Tab-separated table of C-alpha atoms in Angstrom:
chain	number	residue	atom	x	y	z
A	1	MET	CA	-6.921	-20.560	-29.975
A	2	THR	CA	-9.693	-18.375	-28.601
A	3	GLU	CA	-11.728	-15.901	-30.638
A	4	VAL	CA	-10.228	-12.635	-29.455
A	5	ASP	CA	-12.096	-9.405	-28.791
A	6	THR	CA	-9.265	-7.045	-29.727
A	7	ALA	CA	-10.904	-3.973	-28.178
A	8	SER	CA	-11.228	-5.694	-24.803
A	9	VAL	CA	-7.681	-7.061	-25.047
A	10	ALA	CA	-6.413	-3.528	-25.668
A	11	TRP	CA	-8.379	-2.196	-22.685
A	12	VAL	CA	-7.089	-4.934	-20.352
A	13	LEU	CA	-3.490	-4.305	-21.430
A	14	VAL	CA	-3.928	-0.556	-20.907
A	15	SER	CA	-5.410	-1.317	-17.479
A	16	THR	CA	-2.381	-3.484	-16.738
A	17	ALA	CA	-0.085	-0.539	-17.454
A	18	LEU	CA	-2.264	1.756	-15.315
A	19	ILE	CA	-2.022	-0.613	-12.349
A	20	TRP	CA	1.751	-0.847	-12.805
A	21	ILE	CA	1.900	2.924	-12.271
A	22	MET	CA	0.266	2.449	-8.870
A	23	ILE	CA	3.204	0.427	-7.535
A	24	PRO	CA	5.864	3.178	-7.635
A	25	GLY	CA	3.014	5.499	-6.611
A	26	ILE	CA	2.658	3.540	-3.367
A	27	GLY	CA	6.427	3.758	-2.952
A	28	LEU	CA	6.316	7.539	-3.292
A	29	PHE	CA	3.368	7.735	-0.899
A	30	TYR	CA	5.260	5.755	1.740
A	31	SER	CA	8.536	7.565	1.065
A	32	GLY	CA	6.922	10.935	1.690
A	33	MET	CA	5.418	9.787	4.984
A	34	THR	CA	8.627	8.443	6.500
A	35	LYS	CA	11.666	10.345	7.744
A	36	ARG	CA	14.205	11.489	5.187
A	37	LYS	CA	16.894	9.132	6.437
A	38	SER	CA	14.706	6.112	5.554
A	39	ALA	CA	12.803	7.472	2.541
A	40	LEU	CA	14.875	5.703	-0.102
A	41	SER	CA	14.124	2.270	1.336
A	42	MET	CA	10.415	2.719	0.588
A	43	LEU	CA	11.132	3.563	-3.055
A	44	TRP	CA	13.430	0.554	-3.416
A	45	LEU	CA	10.902	-1.789	-1.826
A	46	SER	CA	8.164	-0.832	-4.296
A	47	PHE	CA	10.335	-1.986	-7.198
A	48	MET	CA	11.705	-5.008	-5.354
A	49	ALA	CA	8.197	-6.142	-4.457
A	50	MET	CA	7.265	-5.937	-8.131
A	51	ALA	CA	10.373	-7.887	-9.152
A	52	VAL	CA	9.990	-10.693	-6.612
A	53	THR	CA	6.242	-11.021	-7.156
A	54	SER	CA	6.687	-11.159	-10.939
A	55	VAL	CA	9.124	-14.075	-10.647
A	56	GLN	CA	6.897	-15.861	-8.131
A	57	TRP	CA	3.836	-15.339	-10.330
A	58	PHE	CA	5.654	-16.741	-13.394
A	59	LEU	CA	6.938	-19.793	-11.525
A	60	ILE	CA	4.010	-20.876	-9.342
A	61	GLY	CA	1.752	-17.977	-8.386
A	62	TYR	CA	-0.566	-17.903	-11.376
A	63	SER	CA	-0.954	-21.677	-11.331
A	64	LEU	CA	-1.710	-21.810	-7.609
A	65	THR	CA	-4.338	-19.110	-7.985
A	66	PHE	CA	-6.085	-19.877	-11.268
A	67	SER	CA	-5.427	-23.474	-12.369
A	68	MET	CA	-8.756	-25.094	-13.193
A	69	SER	CA	-7.655	-28.491	-11.852
A	70	GLY	CA	-7.046	-27.178	-8.330
A	71	SER	CA	-9.157	-27.555	-5.214
A	72	ARG	CA	-11.614	-25.123	-3.641
A	73	PHE	CA	-8.863	-23.976	-1.299
A	74	ILE	CA	-5.798	-23.622	-3.562
A	75	GLY	CA	-4.800	-24.425	-7.128
A	76	ASP	CA	-2.162	-26.908	-8.253
A	77	LEU	CA	1.010	-26.686	-10.353
A	78	ALA	CA	-0.596	-27.475	-13.716
A	79	HIS	CA	0.780	-24.193	-15.099
A	80	ILE	CA	4.149	-24.196	-13.303
A	81	ALA	CA	6.587	-21.827	-15.024
A	82	SER	CA	3.539	-20.567	-17.003
A	83	ILE	CA	3.258	-23.786	-19.012
A	84	ASN	CA	0.302	-23.672	-21.449
A	85	VAL	CA	-0.445	-20.057	-20.577
A	86	LEU	CA	-0.733	-18.346	-23.942
A	87	ASP	CA	-3.700	-18.091	-26.306
A	88	GLY	CA	-6.305	-20.248	-24.598
A	89	PRO	CA	-9.426	-18.573	-23.149
A	90	ALA	CA	-8.992	-16.775	-19.830
A	91	LEU	CA	-10.973	-17.797	-16.775
A	92	GLY	CA	-12.974	-14.578	-16.629
A	93	SER	CA	-13.658	-14.133	-20.338
A	94	LEU	CA	-13.770	-16.386	-23.381
A	95	THR	CA	-12.598	-13.519	-25.596
A	96	ILE	CA	-9.420	-12.690	-23.634
A	97	PRO	CA	-6.257	-14.809	-24.113
A	98	ASP	CA	-4.927	-16.491	-21.010
A	99	ILE	CA	-1.582	-14.675	-21.240
A	100	VAL	CA	-3.343	-11.297	-21.099
A	101	PHE	CA	-5.314	-12.357	-18.023
A	102	CYS	CA	-2.104	-13.660	-16.448
A	103	ILE	CA	-0.173	-10.392	-16.644
A	104	PHE	CA	-3.234	-8.377	-15.641
A	105	GLN	CA	-3.665	-10.438	-12.473
A	106	LEU	CA	0.064	-10.172	-11.739
A	107	MET	CA	-0.391	-6.451	-11.118
A	108	PHE	CA	-2.905	-7.133	-8.344
A	109	ALA	CA	-0.489	-9.507	-6.627
A	110	ALA	CA	2.355	-6.974	-6.920
A	111	THR	CA	0.169	-4.186	-5.547
A	112	SER	CA	-0.737	-6.285	-2.518
A	113	THR	CA	2.874	-7.180	-1.710
A	114	THR	CA	3.965	-3.552	-2.134
A	115	ILE	CA	1.369	-2.425	0.392
A	116	VAL	CA	2.684	-4.931	2.956
A	117	THR	CA	6.305	-3.771	2.593
A	118	GLY	CA	5.422	-0.437	4.198
A	119	ALA	CA	5.307	-2.232	7.556
A	120	VAL	CA	9.132	-2.251	7.780
A	121	CYS	CA	9.266	1.553	7.887
A	122	GLU	CA	12.405	2.918	9.601
A	123	ARG	CA	13.299	-0.288	11.458
A	124	GLY	CA	13.178	-3.338	9.167
A	125	ARG	CA	16.037	-4.939	7.235
A	126	MET	CA	15.709	-5.208	3.468
A	127	TRP	CA	16.887	-8.772	2.845
A	128	PRO	CA	14.289	-10.419	5.131
A	129	ILE	CA	11.396	-8.436	3.629
A	130	THR	CA	12.554	-9.515	0.164
A	131	VAL	CA	12.444	-13.179	1.167
A	132	PHE	CA	9.158	-12.604	2.975
A	133	THR	CA	7.580	-11.154	-0.179
A	134	PHE	CA	8.050	-14.419	-2.088
A	135	VAL	CA	6.839	-16.610	0.771
A	136	TRP	CA	3.900	-14.349	1.654
A	137	CYS	CA	2.695	-14.196	-1.935
A	138	THR	CA	2.730	-18.006	-2.062
A	139	LEU	CA	1.137	-18.802	1.291
A	140	VAL	CA	-1.207	-15.851	1.730
A	141	TYR	CA	-2.057	-13.965	-1.449
A	142	ASN	CA	-2.372	-16.988	-3.776
A	143	PHE	CA	-4.680	-18.738	-1.323
A	144	VAL	CA	-7.078	-15.847	-0.721
A	145	ALA	CA	-7.164	-14.796	-4.386
A	146	CYS	CA	-7.989	-18.405	-5.304
A	147	TRP	CA	-10.887	-18.445	-2.827
A	148	ILE	CA	-12.719	-15.507	-4.398
A	149	TRP	CA	-11.514	-15.218	-8.014
A	150	SER	CA	-11.015	-18.809	-9.159
A	151	PRO	CA	-14.211	-20.525	-10.371
A	152	ASN	CA	-13.216	-23.407	-8.086
A	153	GLY	CA	-12.725	-21.204	-5.007
A	154	TRP	CA	-14.994	-21.798	-2.034
A	155	ALA	CA	-15.914	-18.114	-1.616
A	156	TYR	CA	-16.675	-17.772	-5.330
A	157	THR	CA	-18.967	-20.819	-5.336
A	158	LEU	CA	-20.565	-19.641	-2.091
A	159	GLY	CA	-21.574	-16.370	-3.748
A	160	ALA	CA	-19.319	-13.790	-2.060
A	161	LEU	CA	-18.687	-10.643	-4.118
A	162	ASP	CA	-15.350	-8.885	-4.572
A	163	TYR	CA	-14.950	-7.215	-7.930
A	164	ALA	CA	-11.390	-5.866	-7.865
A	165	GLY	CA	-9.607	-6.882	-4.684
A	166	GLY	CA	-11.038	-5.437	-1.491
A	167	THR	CA	-10.186	-8.717	0.253
A	168	PRO	CA	-7.318	-10.396	-1.673
A	169	VAL	CA	-5.407	-7.149	-2.206
A	170	HIS	CA	-6.249	-4.607	0.471
A	171	MET	CA	-7.640	-6.429	3.458
A	172	ILE	CA	-5.042	-9.199	3.639
A	173	ALA	CA	-2.245	-6.677	3.029
A	174	GLY	CA	-3.511	-4.552	5.923
A	175	ALA	CA	-3.804	-7.549	8.250
A	176	SER	CA	-0.327	-8.808	7.328
A	177	ALA	CA	1.204	-5.347	7.751
A	178	LEU	CA	-0.293	-5.236	11.239
A	179	ALA	CA	1.319	-8.594	12.069
A	180	TYR	CA	4.681	-7.465	10.650
A	181	SER	CA	4.569	-4.226	12.654
A	182	LEU	CA	3.707	-6.210	15.781
A	183	LEU	CA	6.765	-8.461	15.489
A	184	LEU	CA	9.121	-5.637	14.498
A	185	GLY	CA	8.271	-3.635	17.592
A	186	GLN	CA	8.235	0.089	18.199
A	187	ARG	CA	10.520	2.622	16.595
A	188	PRO	CA	12.739	4.610	18.974
A	189	PRO	CA	10.814	7.462	20.616
A	190	VAL	CA	11.076	10.819	18.899
A	191	THR	CA	9.575	14.237	19.415
A	192	GLN	CA	5.878	14.736	18.743
A	193	ILE	CA	6.568	16.976	15.759
A	194	GLU	CA	8.901	14.437	14.143
A	195	GLN	CA	6.436	11.618	14.683
A	196	SER	CA	3.361	13.378	13.344
A	197	ARG	CA	4.693	15.263	10.338
A	198	PRO	CA	5.651	13.564	7.043
A	199	HIS	CA	8.977	14.670	5.627
A	200	ASN	CA	7.785	15.283	2.047
A	201	VAL	CA	4.137	16.104	1.363
A	202	GLY	CA	5.013	16.574	-2.309
A	203	ASN	CA	5.876	12.878	-2.600
A	204	ILE	CA	2.641	11.955	-0.830
A	205	PHE	CA	0.707	14.108	-3.299
A	206	LEU	CA	2.492	12.580	-6.290
A	207	GLY	CA	2.010	9.068	-4.942
A	208	THR	CA	-1.710	9.748	-4.529
A	209	VAL	CA	-1.941	11.113	-8.073
A	210	LEU	CA	-0.291	8.008	-9.545
A	211	SER	CA	-2.411	5.666	-7.421
A	212	TRP	CA	-5.659	7.455	-8.264
A	213	PHE	CA	-4.716	7.444	-11.949
A	214	GLY	CA	-3.867	3.731	-11.858
A	215	TRP	CA	-7.052	2.860	-9.988
A	216	PHE	CA	-9.071	3.481	-13.145
A	217	GLY	CA	-7.359	0.398	-14.566
A	218	PHE	CA	-7.477	-1.426	-11.247
A	219	ASN	CA	-11.276	-1.252	-11.089
A	220	GLY	CA	-12.219	-0.399	-14.660
A	221	GLY	CA	-10.320	-3.323	-16.177
A	222	SER	CA	-11.458	-6.005	-13.750
A	223	GLY	CA	-14.476	-6.946	-15.856
A	224	LEU	CA	-12.121	-7.850	-18.747
A	225	VAL	CA	-14.543	-6.213	-21.178
A	226	ILE	CA	-14.655	-2.697	-22.585
A	227	GLY	CA	-18.197	-1.414	-22.259
A	228	SER	CA	-20.726	0.402	-20.101
A	229	ARG	CA	-19.868	-1.520	-16.968
A	230	ALA	CA	-16.180	-0.621	-17.283
A	231	ALA	CA	-17.138	3.031	-17.698
A	232	LEU	CA	-19.405	2.861	-14.648
A	233	ALA	CA	-16.588	1.290	-12.621
A	234	CYS	CA	-14.403	4.282	-13.506
A	235	VAL	CA	-17.183	6.704	-12.532
A	236	VAL	CA	-17.795	5.172	-9.116
A	237	THR	CA	-14.039	4.940	-8.497
A	238	ASN	CA	-13.586	8.653	-9.079
A	239	LEU	CA	-16.658	9.617	-7.033
A	240	ALA	CA	-15.583	7.522	-4.047
A	241	ALA	CA	-12.099	9.046	-4.119
A	242	CYS	CA	-13.476	12.586	-4.279
A	243	THR	CA	-15.973	12.121	-1.463
A	244	GLY	CA	-13.372	10.293	0.610
A	245	GLY	CA	-10.893	13.152	0.327
A	246	PHE	CA	-13.573	15.743	1.067
A	247	THR	CA	-14.822	13.821	4.116
A	248	TRP	CA	-11.350	13.459	5.622
A	249	CYS	CA	-10.666	17.172	5.160
A	250	MET	CA	-13.911	18.074	6.907
A	251	LEU	CA	-13.088	15.772	9.821
A	252	ASP	CA	-9.649	17.361	10.092
A	253	TYR	CA	-11.126	20.842	9.794
A	254	PHE	CA	-13.522	20.464	12.708
A	255	LEU	CA	-11.934	17.824	14.952
A	256	THR	CA	-8.171	18.329	15.033
A	257	LYS	CA	-6.065	21.043	16.645
A	258	PRO	CA	-5.439	23.663	15.470
A	259	ARG	CA	-9.017	23.696	14.245
A	260	TYR	CA	-10.256	25.095	10.954
A	261	LYS	CA	-7.149	24.031	9.041
A	262	PHE	CA	-6.978	21.973	5.873
A	263	THR	CA	-4.081	19.670	4.920
A	264	VAL	CA	-3.014	18.178	1.614
A	265	PHE	CA	-1.972	15.089	3.546
A	266	GLY	CA	-5.518	14.717	4.868
A	267	PHE	CA	-7.053	14.877	1.403
A	268	CYS	CA	-4.553	12.295	0.132
A	269	MET	CA	-5.351	9.916	2.987
A	270	GLY	CA	-9.090	10.372	2.529
A	271	SER	CA	-9.061	9.851	-1.222
A	272	MET	CA	-6.976	6.691	-0.810
A	273	ALA	CA	-9.484	5.445	1.781
A	274	GLY	CA	-12.323	6.050	-0.674
A	275	LEU	CA	-10.450	4.212	-3.434
A	276	VAL	CA	-9.786	1.214	-1.211
A	277	CYS	CA	-13.392	1.076	-0.033
A	278	ILE	CA	-14.967	1.199	-3.488
A	279	THR	CA	-12.670	-1.499	-4.905
A	280	PRO	CA	-14.716	-4.611	-4.016
A	281	GLY	CA	-17.994	-3.050	-5.163
A	282	SER	CA	-16.854	-1.037	-8.185
A	283	GLY	CA	-18.404	-3.442	-10.704
A	284	TYR	CA	-21.591	-4.024	-8.727
A	285	VAL	CA	-22.834	-0.668	-7.377
A	286	SER	CA	-24.437	2.426	-8.889
A	287	ALA	CA	-22.994	5.936	-8.989
A	288	PRO	CA	-25.164	7.270	-6.122
A	289	SER	CA	-24.134	4.311	-3.943
A	290	SER	CA	-20.453	5.133	-4.462
A	291	LEU	CA	-20.914	8.311	-2.434
A	292	VAL	CA	-21.672	6.146	0.603
A	293	PHE	CA	-18.505	4.153	-0.034
A	294	GLY	CA	-16.392	7.316	-0.130
A	295	ILE	CA	-17.930	8.898	2.967
A	296	GLY	CA	-18.206	5.670	4.962
A	297	GLY	CA	-14.774	4.368	4.009
A	298	SER	CA	-12.998	7.631	4.799
A	299	THR	CA	-14.781	8.030	8.137
A	300	CYS	CA	-14.080	4.459	9.270
A	301	VAL	CA	-10.408	4.699	8.306
A	302	TYR	CA	-10.094	8.113	9.992
A	303	PHE	CA	-11.271	6.795	13.352
A	304	GLY	CA	-9.891	3.285	12.768
A	305	ARG	CA	-6.364	4.633	13.122
A	306	LYS	CA	-6.962	4.614	16.884
A	307	ILE	CA	-6.824	0.813	16.895
A	308	LYS	CA	-3.036	0.742	16.559
A	309	THR	CA	-2.817	3.029	19.596
A	310	LEU	CA	-5.070	0.769	21.642
A	311	LEU	CA	-3.048	-2.290	20.612
A	312	LYS	CA	0.260	-0.399	21.042
A	313	ILE	CA	1.440	-1.461	17.585
A	314	ASP	CA	3.663	0.901	15.624
A	315	ASP	CA	1.901	0.847	12.242
A	316	ALA	CA	3.790	3.820	10.820
A	317	PHE	CA	1.675	4.378	7.699
A	318	ASP	CA	-1.696	3.283	9.115
A	319	ILE	CA	-1.683	0.412	6.639
A	320	PHE	CA	-4.092	-1.658	8.696
A	321	ALA	CA	-6.563	1.203	8.967
A	322	GLN	CA	-6.220	2.306	5.353
A	323	HIS	CA	-6.300	-1.094	3.675
A	324	GLY	CA	-7.486	-3.562	6.309
A	325	ILE	CA	-10.408	-1.553	7.661
A	326	GLY	CA	-11.070	0.182	4.331
A	327	GLY	CA	-11.212	-3.142	2.482
A	328	PHE	CA	-13.439	-4.683	5.156
A	329	VAL	CA	-15.914	-1.786	5.086
A	330	GLY	CA	-15.978	-1.895	1.287
A	331	CYS	CA	-16.790	-5.607	1.264
A	332	LEU	CA	-19.648	-5.144	3.725
A	333	LEU	CA	-21.074	-2.184	1.813
A	334	THR	CA	-20.906	-4.284	-1.358
A	335	GLY	CA	-23.186	-6.798	0.318
A	336	ILE	CA	-25.691	-3.980	0.862
A	337	PHE	CA	-25.482	-1.942	-2.348
A	338	ALA	CA	-24.653	-4.551	-5.035
A	339	GLN	CA	-27.353	-4.655	-7.733
A	340	LYS	CA	-27.706	-7.413	-10.294
A	341	TYR	CA	-28.579	-5.128	-13.208
A	342	ILE	CA	-25.033	-3.699	-13.246
A	343	PRO	CA	-23.031	-6.911	-13.928
A	344	ALA	CA	-25.832	-7.892	-16.318
A	345	LEU	CA	-24.383	-5.200	-18.617
A	346	ASP	CA	-21.556	-7.697	-19.240
A	347	GLN	CA	-23.864	-10.736	-19.244
A	348	VAL	CA	-22.756	-11.637	-15.707
A	349	THR	CA	-25.377	-12.919	-13.266
A	350	ILE	CA	-25.346	-12.283	-9.504
A	351	ALA	CA	-28.043	-12.397	-6.853
A	352	GLY	CA	-27.401	-8.809	-5.788
A	353	GLY	CA	-27.221	-7.396	-2.287
A	354	TRP	CA	-29.683	-5.947	0.177
A	355	LEU	CA	-30.983	-3.406	-2.325
A	356	ASP	CA	-32.198	-6.364	-4.389
A	357	GLY	CA	-33.634	-8.141	-1.363
A	358	ASN	CA	-30.816	-10.707	-1.134
A	359	TRP	CA	-30.458	-10.562	2.646
A	360	ILE	CA	-28.100	-13.526	2.944
A	361	GLN	CA	-25.412	-11.764	0.915
A	362	MET	CA	-23.971	-10.084	4.000
A	363	SER	CA	-23.247	-13.467	5.589
A	364	TYR	CA	-21.255	-14.441	2.478
A	365	GLN	CA	-19.275	-11.217	2.706
A	366	LEU	CA	-18.550	-11.765	6.390
A	367	ALA	CA	-17.451	-15.353	5.731
A	368	LEU	CA	-14.945	-14.195	3.111
A	369	THR	CA	-13.556	-11.251	5.075
A	370	GLY	CA	-13.372	-13.165	8.358
A	371	ALA	CA	-11.547	-16.116	6.826
A	372	ALA	CA	-9.189	-13.839	4.886
A	373	PHE	CA	-8.279	-11.771	7.945
A	374	VAL	CA	-7.576	-14.781	10.171
A	375	TRP	CA	-5.623	-16.602	7.457
A	376	SER	CA	-3.445	-13.635	6.490
A	377	PHE	CA	-2.750	-12.462	10.053
A	378	VAL	CA	-1.941	-15.906	11.474
A	379	MET	CA	0.067	-17.091	8.468
A	380	THR	CA	2.084	-13.877	8.471
A	381	LEU	CA	2.919	-14.313	12.154
A	382	ILE	CA	4.028	-17.900	11.510
A	383	ILE	CA	6.161	-16.962	8.506
A	384	LEU	CA	7.852	-14.088	10.319
A	385	PHE	CA	8.412	-16.056	13.527
A	386	ILE	CA	10.211	-18.802	11.594
A	387	MET	CA	12.205	-16.345	9.498
A	388	ASN	CA	13.350	-14.429	12.562
A	389	LYS	CA	14.915	-17.630	13.936
A	390	ILE	CA	16.949	-18.281	10.775
A	391	PRO	CA	20.500	-16.840	10.807
A	392	GLY	CA	20.748	-13.889	8.443
A	393	LEU	CA	17.001	-13.286	8.341
A	394	ALA	CA	16.545	-11.276	11.536
A	395	LEU	CA	13.682	-8.891	10.833
A	396	ARG	CA	14.724	-5.810	12.779
A	397	ALA	CA	17.735	-3.654	12.057
A	398	SER	CA	20.198	-2.849	14.828
A	399	GLU	CA	19.487	0.122	17.055
A	400	GLU	CA	22.536	1.876	15.625
A	401	ALA	CA	21.231	1.338	12.094
A	402	ILE	CA	17.802	2.669	13.078
A	403	SER	CA	19.409	5.753	14.610
A	404	GLU	CA	21.591	6.377	11.547
A	405	GLY	CA	18.748	5.660	9.155
A	406	ILE	CA	17.859	2.615	7.068
A	407	ASP	CA	19.089	4.331	3.897
A	408	TYR	CA	22.584	4.778	5.331
A	409	ASP	CA	22.705	1.290	6.858
A	410	GLN	CA	21.171	-0.755	4.028
A	411	PHE	CA	21.986	1.242	0.885
A	412	ASN	CA	24.531	4.003	1.447
A	413	GLU	CA	22.319	6.036	-0.896
A	414	TYR	CA	19.889	8.848	-0.157
A	415	THR	CA	16.859	10.467	-1.707
A	416	HIS	CA	18.419	13.840	-0.837
A	417	ASP	CA	22.207	13.895	-1.036
A	418	TYR	CA	22.597	16.646	1.541
A	419	ILE	CA	21.288	14.486	4.384
A	420	GLU	CA	24.170	12.031	4.368
A	421	TYR	CA	24.854	10.768	7.864
A	422	GLN	CA	28.366	12.196	7.899
A	423	ARG	CA	27.296	15.651	6.740
A	424	ASP	CA	25.366	18.489	8.396
A	425	LEU	CA	23.901	21.478	6.623
A	426	TYR	CA	24.571	24.778	8.334
A	427	ILE	CA	23.157	28.278	8.057
A	428	THR	CA	26.068	30.684	8.115
A	429	GLN	CA	26.186	34.240	9.383
A	430	PRO	CA	29.589	35.841	8.610
A	431	THR	CA	30.745	38.585	10.958
A	432	SER	CA	33.497	39.900	8.723
A	433	VAL	CA	35.562	38.825	5.766
A	434	ASN	CA	38.300	36.264	6.557
A	435	SER	CA	37.196	36.124	10.179
A	436	PHE	CA	35.674	33.407	12.268
A	437	MET	CA	31.896	32.938	12.051
A	438	THR	CA	29.133	31.333	14.062
A	439	VAL	CA	27.371	28.341	12.499
A	440	THR	CA	24.185	26.716	13.760
A	441	PRO	CA	23.200	23.289	12.412
A	442	VAL	CA	19.606	23.061	11.117
A	443	ASP	CA	19.461	19.553	9.680
A	444	ASN	CA	20.570	16.842	12.079
A	445	ILE	CA	20.522	13.120	11.603
A	446	ASP	CA	21.073	11.645	15.053
A	447	ASN	CA	17.663	11.833	16.735
A	448	GLU	CA	19.093	10.986	20.151
A	449	ASN	CA	21.133	14.187	20.171
A	450	VAL	CA	18.768	16.542	18.340
A	451	VAL	CA	18.334	18.968	21.218
A	452	GLN	CA	22.025	18.945	22.048
A	453	LYS	CA	23.035	19.559	18.442
A	454	GLN	CA	20.504	22.310	17.906
A	455	ASN	CA	22.039	24.245	20.810
A	456	GLU	CA	25.622	23.547	19.761
A	457	ILE	CA	27.689	26.410	18.353
A	458	LYS	CA	30.726	25.677	16.237
A	459	MET	CA	33.498	28.043	15.263
A	460	VAL	CA	34.958	27.498	11.816
A	461	LYS	CA	36.817	29.610	9.289
A	462	ILE	CA	34.688	31.141	6.598
A	463	ASN	CA	36.847	29.802	3.785
A	464	THR	CA	36.293	26.193	4.916
A	465	ILE	CA	32.492	26.332	4.728
A	466	PRO	CA	30.679	25.560	1.473
A	467	THR	CA	28.001	27.925	0.339
A	468	ILE	CA	24.373	26.950	0.853
A	469	GLN	CA	24.082	26.325	-2.891
A	470	GLU	CA	27.053	23.944	-2.815
A	471	ALA	CA	25.676	22.097	0.178
A	472	TRP	CA	22.354	21.550	-1.567
């Protein structure tokens, strides 16, 4: 039985709940960015990723990541099925029970898997991604998290710094999403307007709000102690998000056409980039330094989106740019701006970064990020290649299913009832009572016949057409 600091336990449990909020927030963010006919799948995947990861974490995940008897590369099964995980001291703090640390760390694993699931946007089947989530968490996430967060991990003993998951959460998720998008292939071609405009900016806004809100627990709780350092982590998190959103809006304002226009979507993307970038350094850097993280992270992600175009990979949500590049930039900036006086607030000793004259720190950061990227990208390709050869686990949906929409094919449910595949919504213009009227469809589902349907005129009796209110 450990001597418990009840205030810190309460803060870590509150942080756990805050991070949980981020997971459906990511689902809403993705759902708003996709087309309406596939929006529900993104919401479902956020919950399914949480469910599968929770079971995996209980059975083997926590033991593989944090068992003290493991190797420098991966843990063992000493805590299989959470055996002996209760009131003993946690790895990161002698005043936090092991069970509290266990559920707190589960939220990081679930966040990482949820980010990866966005790669199946509009063309991936749901059953294979569910199986993939369990396997990926075991062979990718548990390994990389063990390297940097377990006291036995090689990156931890080397001296690499990652406070809250720039590498084991964001960077590996971005790299794996890139590999998944590569194997899934391109979505069917659509018009430029359809491809560039999200279907529901309100969902993107709400998803950003929930993610930003949860990030205070994501970064603020990672020290496992309630105190000045936790407060500073919250301050730098908020500053990086604000400067990231502002920077993205300015880039949009001056560089995109039509010029001198702001977008809510741009601010949401920029603030998320700032949040991702500050994550690895949030417990090591000062408030002024966080401004560099926000500006630098947002700028690198903004221009990093071009990589998918150069590679001709259909990364629908820019997951690699947002999380892969954002996490990488954050880890490198941590090697520059980390200062040892900040973790000393919690009696934690580090050598610091370049600001403290520790010039070798950048090589440690590059070793961690390089190994994590190669491991996650290659292992994901191997996992998916094998799965795609197994009957019933084909990754890509049929072309008919993609045309109809993943929601119709995989769920037979919809985020908006009026967009059912069998139903069109029409604007009606009656010519006279009880006479025939002209009806022009305005919401069409079949992308291959959009132009044809938009020009089609149907003649129907007025008494057979529902009112607009009924249709909605």
